[in-house]
């Protein structure tokens, strides 16, 4: 295998090193290209650009592989849980039982918010979008924990365990409180005796007269949802976190920027789009048949939650979450939900119709996670918030990787300028 690539520019030849990842991925290192040739590379949207080396997540979309720190997602889904996997993602290794207890203890200890934070969240209007509340509140954590937010990576890293636990634990409390604000409800306090997922559901749904106790299947579906979303390498929000971190910013500033990126409908909105599609189909008096025919003809909308840009054969996460979804549904005794009936029809057709099979358009993780959220009673405007709770360990890990890089340089992409060439200022009365 070549260790160098040769680029010919006019009559000049430049030799560029080829770097190889631990799974054999190859990248041409163009770090010296500009200095040697005056050229930069152009890759609109970074679709073909490796922005960093990373030890956290490996994806092979062609084969349908997703691994955190080398562990296949299927093994983690079967044998681990979202809390242990959070530790793995953020710390690089599976915890010993002592490390796992300490991490769980830190999560429990940091679940409640300070009084000032509670007042801050209460001050949002009732119709505040929960993603706005989440992002603002996570950023505000830096004000409450200045020793974790010095904006000096060396100092911030000394307290990494505490900062990571605060981010991972409080994202769930803030998310649930934003739901309570939206619904004009008083906040619930986290319970030290409940696990991560059960506590979140309690914070969301318990009432003074009625404590919310999820079925084990529901808690397990939520646990899997979080575990499956923990990291997904250099997507838009993760790249945002790394970009902000590269300037030396603290963990809370960096991950709140990730929340903002995720808010964009092209990134965090896919599971919401699934439910919106189902609702539109239902409102049109269709059972899915007309919608599918229109999608196949190319004249209608696409089936949301089908196909994936990275996973070309199947989405390994969808395979895992599908079983859990059906179990949660059975435990909740949900049978005749009209949107669910439409969803099942779409699933059945996509798995059996030649159009979908030949194009490898299988249901992706967003299809099932949107349906799980609905079954759990999570409102549509909270779907992206749920994604953010799940992705927090990944963002924390990515921040850590940037912060501890001894050769860190601020991320600074270049551009090809296509605006006006030099011209002279025109006084206002002559324009
Ligand atoms: N429903 C119906 N037809 C589809 C769908 C769909 N969801 N997706 C692709 N097709 C068809 C296209 O019309 C095209 O047909 P043609 O060959 O007859 O022209 C063919 O399949 C290939 O389409 P591409 O756009 O090249 O497929 P690509 O794999 O690049 O797109 C994408 C992937 C964007 C995810 C697409 O499948 C899609 O729009 N899905 C619906 C939206 C969605 O669920 N997105 C969440 C995925 S999250 C993520 O990808 C990061």
Short mmCIF file of C-alpha atoms and ligand atoms in Angstrom, two decimals, residues 232 266-267 270-271 273-274 291-292 295-296 298 301-312 315 317 355-356 359-361 364-367, ligand 1:
data_model
loop_
_atom_site.label_atom_id
_atom_site.label_comp_id
_atom_site.label_asym_id
_atom_site.label_seq_id
_atom_site.Cartn_x
_atom_site.Cartn_y
_atom_site.Cartn_z
CA UNK A 232 -21.71 8.87 15.80
CA UNK A 266 -31.38 18.41 8.82
CA UNK A 267 -29.49 16.96 11.78
CA UNK A 270 -35.35 13.12 11.41
CA UNK A 271 -37.35 11.31 14.11
CA UNK A 273 -40.12 14.23 10.55
CA UNK A 274 -41.28 10.61 10.83
CA UNK A 291 -48.21 8.06 0.09
CA UNK A 292 -46.05 5.08 -0.83
CA UNK A 295 -42.97 8.33 -3.11
CA UNK A 296 -42.20 5.53 -5.57
CA UNK A 298 -40.81 10.30 -7.45
CA UNK A 301 -42.48 13.13 -0.59
CA UNK A 302 -39.90 10.58 0.50
CA UNK A 303 -40.64 8.16 3.28
CA UNK A 304 -39.12 9.78 6.35
CA UNK A 305 -37.12 7.36 8.48
CA UNK A 306 -36.12 5.20 5.52
CA UNK A 307 -32.64 5.01 4.00
CA UNK A 308 -29.48 6.48 5.46
CA UNK A 309 -26.65 8.50 4.01
CA UNK A 310 -23.96 6.62 5.93
CA UNK A 311 -25.44 3.13 6.40
CA UNK A 312 -25.91 1.87 2.85
CA UNK A 315 -28.67 0.71 10.05
CA UNK A 317 -29.05 0.68 15.45
CA UNK A 355 -38.58 -0.44 -5.10
CA UNK A 356 -37.36 -0.18 -1.51
CA UNK A 359 -32.55 0.81 -3.31
CA UNK A 360 -31.75 -0.54 0.15
CA UNK A 361 -34.28 1.77 1.76
CA UNK A 364 -33.48 3.60 10.00
CA UNK A 365 -33.04 4.25 13.75
CA UNK A 366 -35.07 7.47 13.54
CA UNK A 367 -38.12 5.57 12.32
N1 LIG B 1 -38.28 7.29 0.23
C1 LIG B 1 -38.48 7.01 -1.07
N2 LIG B 1 -37.49 6.97 -1.97
C2 LIG B 1 -36.25 7.25 -1.54
C3 LIG B 1 -35.98 7.53 -0.19
C4 LIG B 1 -37.05 7.55 0.71
N3 LIG B 1 -36.85 7.81 2.02
N4 LIG B 1 -34.65 7.75 -0.05
C5 LIG B 1 -34.11 7.60 -1.25
N5 LIG B 1 -35.07 7.29 -2.16
C6 LIG B 1 -34.86 6.97 -3.56
C7 LIG B 1 -34.49 8.18 -4.37
O1 LIG B 1 -35.62 8.82 -4.90
C8 LIG B 1 -33.62 7.57 -5.44
O2 LIG B 1 -34.45 6.92 -6.37
P1 LIG B 1 -33.99 6.82 -7.93
O3 LIG B 1 -32.74 5.97 -7.91
O4 LIG B 1 -35.14 6.17 -8.61
O5 LIG B 1 -33.72 8.23 -8.36
C9 LIG B 1 -32.87 6.49 -4.69
O6 LIG B 1 -33.72 6.10 -3.62
C10 LIG B 1 -31.53 6.93 -4.14
O7 LIG B 1 -31.72 8.20 -3.53
P2 LIG B 1 -30.52 9.07 -2.94
O8 LIG B 1 -30.98 10.43 -2.59
O9 LIG B 1 -29.33 8.93 -3.84
O10 LIG B 1 -30.27 8.27 -1.63
P3 LIG B 1 -29.25 8.62 -0.55
O11 LIG B 1 -28.84 7.33 0.00
O12 LIG B 1 -28.21 9.54 -0.98
O13 LIG B 1 -30.11 9.42 0.52
C11 LIG B 1 -31.23 9.87 2.51
C12 LIG B 1 -30.11 9.08 1.83
C13 LIG B 1 -30.99 11.37 2.36
C14 LIG B 1 -31.20 9.52 4.00
C15 LIG B 1 -32.58 9.47 1.88
O14 LIG B 1 -32.76 8.09 1.95
C16 LIG B 1 -33.74 10.20 2.53
O15 LIG B 1 -34.06 11.32 2.12
N6 LIG B 1 -34.41 9.55 3.53
C17 LIG B 1 -35.52 10.15 4.20
C18 LIG B 1 -35.06 11.11 5.24
C19 LIG B 1 -34.51 10.41 6.46
O16 LIG B 1 -35.07 9.49 7.01
N7 LIG B 1 -33.37 10.89 6.90
C20 LIG B 1 -32.78 10.34 8.13
C21 LIG B 1 -31.56 9.67 7.84
S1 LIG B 1 -30.37 10.32 8.91
C22 LIG B 1 -29.00 10.54 7.96
O17 LIG B 1 -28.98 10.11 6.84
C23 LIG B 1 -27.87 11.27 8.57
#
